[in-house]
Tab-separated table of C-alpha atoms in Angstrom:
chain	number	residue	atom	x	y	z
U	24	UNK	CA	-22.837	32.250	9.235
U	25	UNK	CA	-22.719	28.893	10.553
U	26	UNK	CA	-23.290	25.811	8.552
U	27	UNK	CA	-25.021	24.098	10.713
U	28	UNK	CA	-27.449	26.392	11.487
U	29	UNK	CA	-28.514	26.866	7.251
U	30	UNK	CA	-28.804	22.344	8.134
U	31	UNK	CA	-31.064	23.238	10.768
U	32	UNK	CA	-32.791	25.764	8.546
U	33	UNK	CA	-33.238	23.089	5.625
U	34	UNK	CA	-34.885	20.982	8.054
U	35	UNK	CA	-37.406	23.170	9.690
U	36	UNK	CA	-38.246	24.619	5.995
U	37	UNK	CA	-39.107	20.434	5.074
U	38	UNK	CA	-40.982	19.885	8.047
U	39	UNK	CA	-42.716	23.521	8.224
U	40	UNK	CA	-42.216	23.443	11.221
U	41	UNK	CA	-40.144	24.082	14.592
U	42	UNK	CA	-41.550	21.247	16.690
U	43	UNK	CA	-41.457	18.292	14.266
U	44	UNK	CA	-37.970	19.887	13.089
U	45	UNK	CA	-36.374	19.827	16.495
U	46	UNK	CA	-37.860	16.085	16.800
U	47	UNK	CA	-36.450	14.979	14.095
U	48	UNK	CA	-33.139	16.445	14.868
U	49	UNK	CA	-33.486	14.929	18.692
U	50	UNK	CA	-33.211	18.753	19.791
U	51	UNK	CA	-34.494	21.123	21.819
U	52	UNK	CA	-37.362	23.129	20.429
U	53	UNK	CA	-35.638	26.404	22.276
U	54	UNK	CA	-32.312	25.086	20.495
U	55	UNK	CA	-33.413	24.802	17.208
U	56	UNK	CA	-35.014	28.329	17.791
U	57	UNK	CA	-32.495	29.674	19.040
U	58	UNK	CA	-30.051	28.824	15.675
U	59	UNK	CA	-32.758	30.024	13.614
U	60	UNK	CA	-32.601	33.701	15.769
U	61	UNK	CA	-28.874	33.631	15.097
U	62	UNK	CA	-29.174	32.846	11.437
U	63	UNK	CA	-31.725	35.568	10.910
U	64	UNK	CA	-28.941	37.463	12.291
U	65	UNK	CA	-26.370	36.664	10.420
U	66	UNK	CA	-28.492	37.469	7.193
U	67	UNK	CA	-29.677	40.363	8.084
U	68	UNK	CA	-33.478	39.763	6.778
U	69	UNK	CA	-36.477	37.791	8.375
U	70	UNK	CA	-36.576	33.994	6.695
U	71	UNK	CA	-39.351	33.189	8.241
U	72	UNK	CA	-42.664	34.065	9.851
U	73	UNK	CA	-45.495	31.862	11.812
U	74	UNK	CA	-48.682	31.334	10.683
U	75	UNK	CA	-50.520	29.241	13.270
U	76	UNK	CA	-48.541	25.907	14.074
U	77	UNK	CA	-46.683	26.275	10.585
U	78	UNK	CA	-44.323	28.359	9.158
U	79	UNK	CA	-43.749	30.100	6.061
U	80	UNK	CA	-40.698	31.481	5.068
U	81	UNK	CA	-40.719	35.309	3.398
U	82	UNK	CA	-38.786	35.652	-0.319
U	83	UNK	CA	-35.648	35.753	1.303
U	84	UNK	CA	-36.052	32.309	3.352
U	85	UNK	CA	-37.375	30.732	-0.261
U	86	UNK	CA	-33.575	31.965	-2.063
U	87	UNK	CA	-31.412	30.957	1.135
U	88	UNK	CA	-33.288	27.827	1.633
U	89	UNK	CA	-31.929	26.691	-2.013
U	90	UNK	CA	-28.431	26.662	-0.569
U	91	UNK	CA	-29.304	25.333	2.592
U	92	UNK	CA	-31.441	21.822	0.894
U	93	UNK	CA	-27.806	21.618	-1.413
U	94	UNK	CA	-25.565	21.575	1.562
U	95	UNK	CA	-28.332	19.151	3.245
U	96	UNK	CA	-28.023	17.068	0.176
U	97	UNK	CA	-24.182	17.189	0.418
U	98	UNK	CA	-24.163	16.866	3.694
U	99	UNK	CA	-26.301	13.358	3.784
U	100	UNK	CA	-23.787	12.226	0.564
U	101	UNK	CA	-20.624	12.802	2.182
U	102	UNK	CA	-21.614	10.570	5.609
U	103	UNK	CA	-23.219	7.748	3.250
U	104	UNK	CA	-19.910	8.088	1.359
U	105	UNK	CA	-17.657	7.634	4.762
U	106	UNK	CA	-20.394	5.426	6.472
U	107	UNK	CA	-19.077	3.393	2.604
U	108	UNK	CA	-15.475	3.965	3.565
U	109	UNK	CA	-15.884	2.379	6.851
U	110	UNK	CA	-17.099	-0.857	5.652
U	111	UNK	CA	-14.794	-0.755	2.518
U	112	UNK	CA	-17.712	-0.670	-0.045
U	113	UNK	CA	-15.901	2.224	-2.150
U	114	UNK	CA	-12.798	4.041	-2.631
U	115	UNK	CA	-9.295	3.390	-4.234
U	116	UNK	CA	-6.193	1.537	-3.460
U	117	UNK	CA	-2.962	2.901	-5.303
U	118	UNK	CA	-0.420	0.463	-5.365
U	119	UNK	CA	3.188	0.598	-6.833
U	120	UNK	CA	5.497	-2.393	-7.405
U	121	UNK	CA	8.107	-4.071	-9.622
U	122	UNK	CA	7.261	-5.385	-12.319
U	123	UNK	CA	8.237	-9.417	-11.050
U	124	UNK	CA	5.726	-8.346	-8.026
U	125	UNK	CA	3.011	-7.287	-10.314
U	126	UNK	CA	2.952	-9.627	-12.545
U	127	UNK	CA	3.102	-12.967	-10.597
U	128	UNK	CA	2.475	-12.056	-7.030
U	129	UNK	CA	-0.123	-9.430	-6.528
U	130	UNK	CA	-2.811	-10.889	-9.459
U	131	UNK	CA	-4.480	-13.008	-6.767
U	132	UNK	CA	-4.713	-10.619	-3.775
U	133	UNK	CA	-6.026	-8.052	-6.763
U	134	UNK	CA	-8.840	-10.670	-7.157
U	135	UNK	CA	-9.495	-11.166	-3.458
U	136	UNK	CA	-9.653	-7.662	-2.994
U	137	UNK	CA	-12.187	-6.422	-5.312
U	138	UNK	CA	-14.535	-10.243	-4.687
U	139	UNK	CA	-14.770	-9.423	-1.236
U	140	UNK	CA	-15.169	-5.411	-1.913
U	141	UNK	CA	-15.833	-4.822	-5.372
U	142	UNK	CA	-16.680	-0.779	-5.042
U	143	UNK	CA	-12.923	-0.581	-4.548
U	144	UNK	CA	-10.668	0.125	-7.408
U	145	UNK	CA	-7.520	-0.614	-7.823
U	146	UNK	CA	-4.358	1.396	-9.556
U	147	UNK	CA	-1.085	0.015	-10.047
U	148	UNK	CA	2.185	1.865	-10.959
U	149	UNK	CA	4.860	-0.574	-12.065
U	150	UNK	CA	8.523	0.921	-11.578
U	151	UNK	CA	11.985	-0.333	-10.330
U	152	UNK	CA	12.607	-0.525	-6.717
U	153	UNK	CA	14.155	3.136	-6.700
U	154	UNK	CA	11.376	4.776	-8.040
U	155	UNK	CA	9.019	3.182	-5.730
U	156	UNK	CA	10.229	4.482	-3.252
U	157	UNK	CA	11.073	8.018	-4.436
U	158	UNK	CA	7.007	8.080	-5.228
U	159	UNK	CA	5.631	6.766	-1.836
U	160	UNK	CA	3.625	10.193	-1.383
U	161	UNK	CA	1.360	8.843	-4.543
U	162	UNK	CA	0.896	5.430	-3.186
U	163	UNK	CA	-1.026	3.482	-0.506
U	164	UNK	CA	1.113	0.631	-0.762
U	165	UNK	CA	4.854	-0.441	-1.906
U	166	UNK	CA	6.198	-3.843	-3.099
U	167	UNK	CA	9.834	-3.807	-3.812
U	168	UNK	CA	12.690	-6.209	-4.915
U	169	UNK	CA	15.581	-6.490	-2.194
U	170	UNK	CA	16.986	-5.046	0.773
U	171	UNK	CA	15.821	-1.168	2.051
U	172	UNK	CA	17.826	1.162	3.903
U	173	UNK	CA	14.945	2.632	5.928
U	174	UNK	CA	17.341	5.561	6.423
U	175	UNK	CA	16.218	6.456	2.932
U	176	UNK	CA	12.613	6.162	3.612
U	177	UNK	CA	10.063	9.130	5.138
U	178	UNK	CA	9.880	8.722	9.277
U	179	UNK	CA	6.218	7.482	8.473
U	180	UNK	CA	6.937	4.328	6.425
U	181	UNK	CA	7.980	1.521	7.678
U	182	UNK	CA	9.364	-1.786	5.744
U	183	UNK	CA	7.381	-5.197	6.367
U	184	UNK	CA	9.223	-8.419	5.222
U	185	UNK	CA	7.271	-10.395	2.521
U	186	UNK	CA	8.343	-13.656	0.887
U	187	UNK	CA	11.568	-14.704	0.084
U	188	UNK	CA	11.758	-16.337	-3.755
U	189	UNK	CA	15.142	-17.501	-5.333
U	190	UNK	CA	16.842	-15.768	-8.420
U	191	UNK	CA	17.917	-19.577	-11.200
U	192	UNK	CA	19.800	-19.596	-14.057
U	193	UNK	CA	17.025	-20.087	-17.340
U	194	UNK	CA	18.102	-22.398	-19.834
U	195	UNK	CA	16.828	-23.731	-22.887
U	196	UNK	CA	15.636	-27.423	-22.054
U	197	UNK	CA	18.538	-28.606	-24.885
U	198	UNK	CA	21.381	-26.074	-23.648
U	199	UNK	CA	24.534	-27.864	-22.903
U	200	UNK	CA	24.259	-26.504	-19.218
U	201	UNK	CA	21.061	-27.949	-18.563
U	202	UNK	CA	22.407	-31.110	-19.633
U	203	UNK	CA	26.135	-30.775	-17.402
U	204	UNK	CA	24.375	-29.610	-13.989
U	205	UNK	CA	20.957	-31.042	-13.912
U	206	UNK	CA	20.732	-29.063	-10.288
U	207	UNK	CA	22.248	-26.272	-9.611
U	208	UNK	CA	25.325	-24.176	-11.436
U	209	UNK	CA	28.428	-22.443	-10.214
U	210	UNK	CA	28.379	-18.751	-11.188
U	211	UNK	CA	31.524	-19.224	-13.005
U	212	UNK	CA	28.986	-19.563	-15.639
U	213	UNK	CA	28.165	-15.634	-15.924
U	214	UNK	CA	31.872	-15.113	-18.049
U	215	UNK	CA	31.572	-18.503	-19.841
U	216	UNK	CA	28.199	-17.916	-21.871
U	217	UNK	CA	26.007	-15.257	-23.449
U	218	UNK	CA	24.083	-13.721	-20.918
U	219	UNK	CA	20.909	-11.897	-21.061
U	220	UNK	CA	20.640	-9.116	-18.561
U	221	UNK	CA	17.513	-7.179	-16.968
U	222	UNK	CA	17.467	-3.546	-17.123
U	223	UNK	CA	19.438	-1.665	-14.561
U	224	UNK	CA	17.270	-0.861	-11.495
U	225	UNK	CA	16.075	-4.421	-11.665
U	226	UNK	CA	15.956	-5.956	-8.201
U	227	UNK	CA	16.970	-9.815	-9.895
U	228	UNK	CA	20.169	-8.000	-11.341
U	229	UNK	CA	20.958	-6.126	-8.442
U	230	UNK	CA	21.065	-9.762	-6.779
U	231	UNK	CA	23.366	-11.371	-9.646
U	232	UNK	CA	25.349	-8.434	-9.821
U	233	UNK	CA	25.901	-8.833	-5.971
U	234	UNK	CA	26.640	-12.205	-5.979
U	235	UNK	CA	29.309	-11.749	-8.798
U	236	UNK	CA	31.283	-9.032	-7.079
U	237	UNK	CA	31.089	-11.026	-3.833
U	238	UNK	CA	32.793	-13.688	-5.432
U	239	UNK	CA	35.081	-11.272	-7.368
U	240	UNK	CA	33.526	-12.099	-11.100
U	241	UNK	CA	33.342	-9.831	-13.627
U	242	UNK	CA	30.746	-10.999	-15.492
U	243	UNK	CA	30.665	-8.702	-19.332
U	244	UNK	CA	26.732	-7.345	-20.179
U	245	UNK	CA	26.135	-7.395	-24.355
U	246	UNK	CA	22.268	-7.855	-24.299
U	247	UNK	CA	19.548	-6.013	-21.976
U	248	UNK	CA	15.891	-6.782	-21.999
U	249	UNK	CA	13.223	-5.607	-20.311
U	250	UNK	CA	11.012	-7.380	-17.799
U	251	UNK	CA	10.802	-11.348	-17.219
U	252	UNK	CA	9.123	-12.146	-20.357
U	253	UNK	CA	11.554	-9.893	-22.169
U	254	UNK	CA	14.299	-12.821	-20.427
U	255	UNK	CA	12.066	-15.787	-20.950
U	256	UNK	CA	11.660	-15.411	-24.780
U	257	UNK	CA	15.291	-13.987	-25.453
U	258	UNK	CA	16.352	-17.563	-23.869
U	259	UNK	CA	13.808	-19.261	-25.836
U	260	UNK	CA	15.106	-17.601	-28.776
U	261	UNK	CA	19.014	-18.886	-28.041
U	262	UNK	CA	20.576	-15.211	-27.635
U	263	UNK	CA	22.050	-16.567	-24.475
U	264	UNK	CA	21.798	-17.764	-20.705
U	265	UNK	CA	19.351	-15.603	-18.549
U	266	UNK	CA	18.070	-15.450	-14.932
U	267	UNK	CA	14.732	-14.801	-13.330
U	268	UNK	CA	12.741	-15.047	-10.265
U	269	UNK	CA	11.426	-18.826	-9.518
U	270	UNK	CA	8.062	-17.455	-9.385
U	271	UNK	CA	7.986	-16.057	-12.574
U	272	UNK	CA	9.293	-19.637	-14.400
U	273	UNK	CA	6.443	-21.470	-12.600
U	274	UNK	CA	3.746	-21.164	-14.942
U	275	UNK	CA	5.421	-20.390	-18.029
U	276	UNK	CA	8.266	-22.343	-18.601
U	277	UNK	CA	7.394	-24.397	-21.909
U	278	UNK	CA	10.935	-25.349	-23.592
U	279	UNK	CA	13.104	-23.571	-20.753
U	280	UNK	CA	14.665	-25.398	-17.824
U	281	UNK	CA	16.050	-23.340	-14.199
U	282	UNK	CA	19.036	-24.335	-12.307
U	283	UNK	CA	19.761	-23.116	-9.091
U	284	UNK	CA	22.570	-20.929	-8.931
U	285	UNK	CA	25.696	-20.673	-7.095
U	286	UNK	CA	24.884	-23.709	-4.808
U	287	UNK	CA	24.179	-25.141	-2.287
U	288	UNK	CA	22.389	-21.990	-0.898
U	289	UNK	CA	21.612	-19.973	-4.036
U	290	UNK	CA	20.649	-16.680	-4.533
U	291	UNK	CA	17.567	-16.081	-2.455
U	292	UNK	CA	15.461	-13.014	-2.570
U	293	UNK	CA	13.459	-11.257	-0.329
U	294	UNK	CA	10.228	-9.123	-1.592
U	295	UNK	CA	9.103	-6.261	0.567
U	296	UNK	CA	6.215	-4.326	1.566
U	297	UNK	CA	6.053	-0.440	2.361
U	298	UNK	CA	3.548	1.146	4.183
U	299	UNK	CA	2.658	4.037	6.164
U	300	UNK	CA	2.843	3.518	9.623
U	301	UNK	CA	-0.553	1.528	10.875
U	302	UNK	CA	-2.184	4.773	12.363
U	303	UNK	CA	-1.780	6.322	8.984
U	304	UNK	CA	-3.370	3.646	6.373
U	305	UNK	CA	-6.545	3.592	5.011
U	306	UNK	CA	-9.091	1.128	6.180
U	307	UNK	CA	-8.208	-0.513	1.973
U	308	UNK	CA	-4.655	-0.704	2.690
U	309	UNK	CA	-5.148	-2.261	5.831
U	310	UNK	CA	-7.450	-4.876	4.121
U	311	UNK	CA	-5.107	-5.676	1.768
U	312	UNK	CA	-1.910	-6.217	3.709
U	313	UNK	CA	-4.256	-8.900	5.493
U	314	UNK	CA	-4.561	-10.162	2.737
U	315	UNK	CA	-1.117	-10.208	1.189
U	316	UNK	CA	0.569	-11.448	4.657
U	317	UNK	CA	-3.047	-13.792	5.908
């Protein structure tokens, strides 16, 4: 049985007719006969019989035709919901990032997202680096902390560059370091104080931890928090020295003070997108990675 044939059916059945139906259709009138013949067929019963310039359809067109006006009705739904999908009035955008990336870069592309296309909805996953990219077959979009050996991503991603931010030292305002290097610090510093550390897997560590082997520190770990706010209030608190993204100290850095680190270049950082190759992203990814990199 073809589908489109019980479509046709649903139509002639509105209209009562094969003229009007095979107008309304912009068909043939020995087209839309014709399917009808072949449906008949395929049933095995007559649907249908005329009665003047009408038609009226026996018992067994009345039972098939309540199948045929629910696949018309699914029919018309499914094009109004990709005729929806083509001008981004619905559907989902799943996004997974680090937690630095979530919480004080992607906020206001969120915002711009859903004001210009609020059907959309957004999910976001917030995981280390690692596990963003071991879960890029659940995602539309990727936002990762540091460098990415493509070699470890599927052949259909690819890696855009983002922004670049810059890992500081964060100080208490008072802290005797704060008042000795009002700029920038050497990272001699890491095995002279306390330092707070971010969980492994963060992308601000793995820069630290970089620099400090670089340089040939070994730099002891006592205290681990999670996330930048987990940092910001340890500090606040005076369990030790700690170090975040710049972004992250912008807004909320009441009693706290950043120093560069490791000057005069300091520790910059570079933020990532992935994403399916173009061909493959959906019309709402492909809004908002305008957005992100507009």
């Amino acid at each position: 049985m073809n589908p489109n044939h019980l479509l046709t059916f649903a139509v002639v059945a509105r209209f009562r007719s094969i003229t009007l139906a095979a107008q309304h259709l912009h068909l043939g009138q020995p087209a839309v006969s014709g399917q009808l013949k072949l449906l008949q067929g395929a049933v095995g019963e007559a649907l249908y019989e005329r009665k003047g310039h009408h038609i009226e359809l026996t018992p067994a067109g009345k039972g098939l035709l309540e199948y045929a006006q629910k696949m018309d009705t699914d029919y018309n739904q499914a094009i109004d919901y990709v005729r929806c999908l083509q001008q981004i009035n619905t559907g989902f955008l799943r996004l997974g990032s680090t937690t630095t990336i979530a919480s004080f870069y992607l906020p206001r592309h969120v915002v711009q997202l859903q004001t210009l296309y609020s059907g959309v909805q957004v999910f976001m996953k917030t995981w280390d680096s690692a596990e963003i990219i071991r879960n890029l077959g659940d995602l539309d979009l990727g936002f990762i902390e540091g460098p990415v050996d493509e070699d470890e991503l599927p052949g259909n991603y690819v890696v855009i560059p983002w922004q670049n931010d810059e890992i500081v030292l964060v100080l208490p305002e008072d802290h005797c370091l704060a008042q000795t290097y009002p700029e920038s610090v050497p990272l001699d510093v890491f095995t002279e104080y306390p330092v707070i550390w971010r969980e492994p897997g963060s992308g601000a560590r793995d820069v630290i931890e970089q620099a400090l082997a670089a340089a040939g520190i070994v730099a002891p770990v006592s205290i681990e928090v999670t996330g930048v706010s987990g940092i910001k209030e340890s500090v606040r608190a005076g369990l030790g020295i700690g170090f975040s993204s710049f972004q992250a100290l912008r807004n909320e850095a009441k009693g706290l003070v950043a120093r560069r680190i490791n000057p005069p270049d300091g520790l910059i950082w570079h933020l990532n997108i992935i994403a399916p190759k173009q061909v493959l992203q959906s019309r709402v990814a492909k809004a908002f990675l305008e957005l992100c990199l507009g």
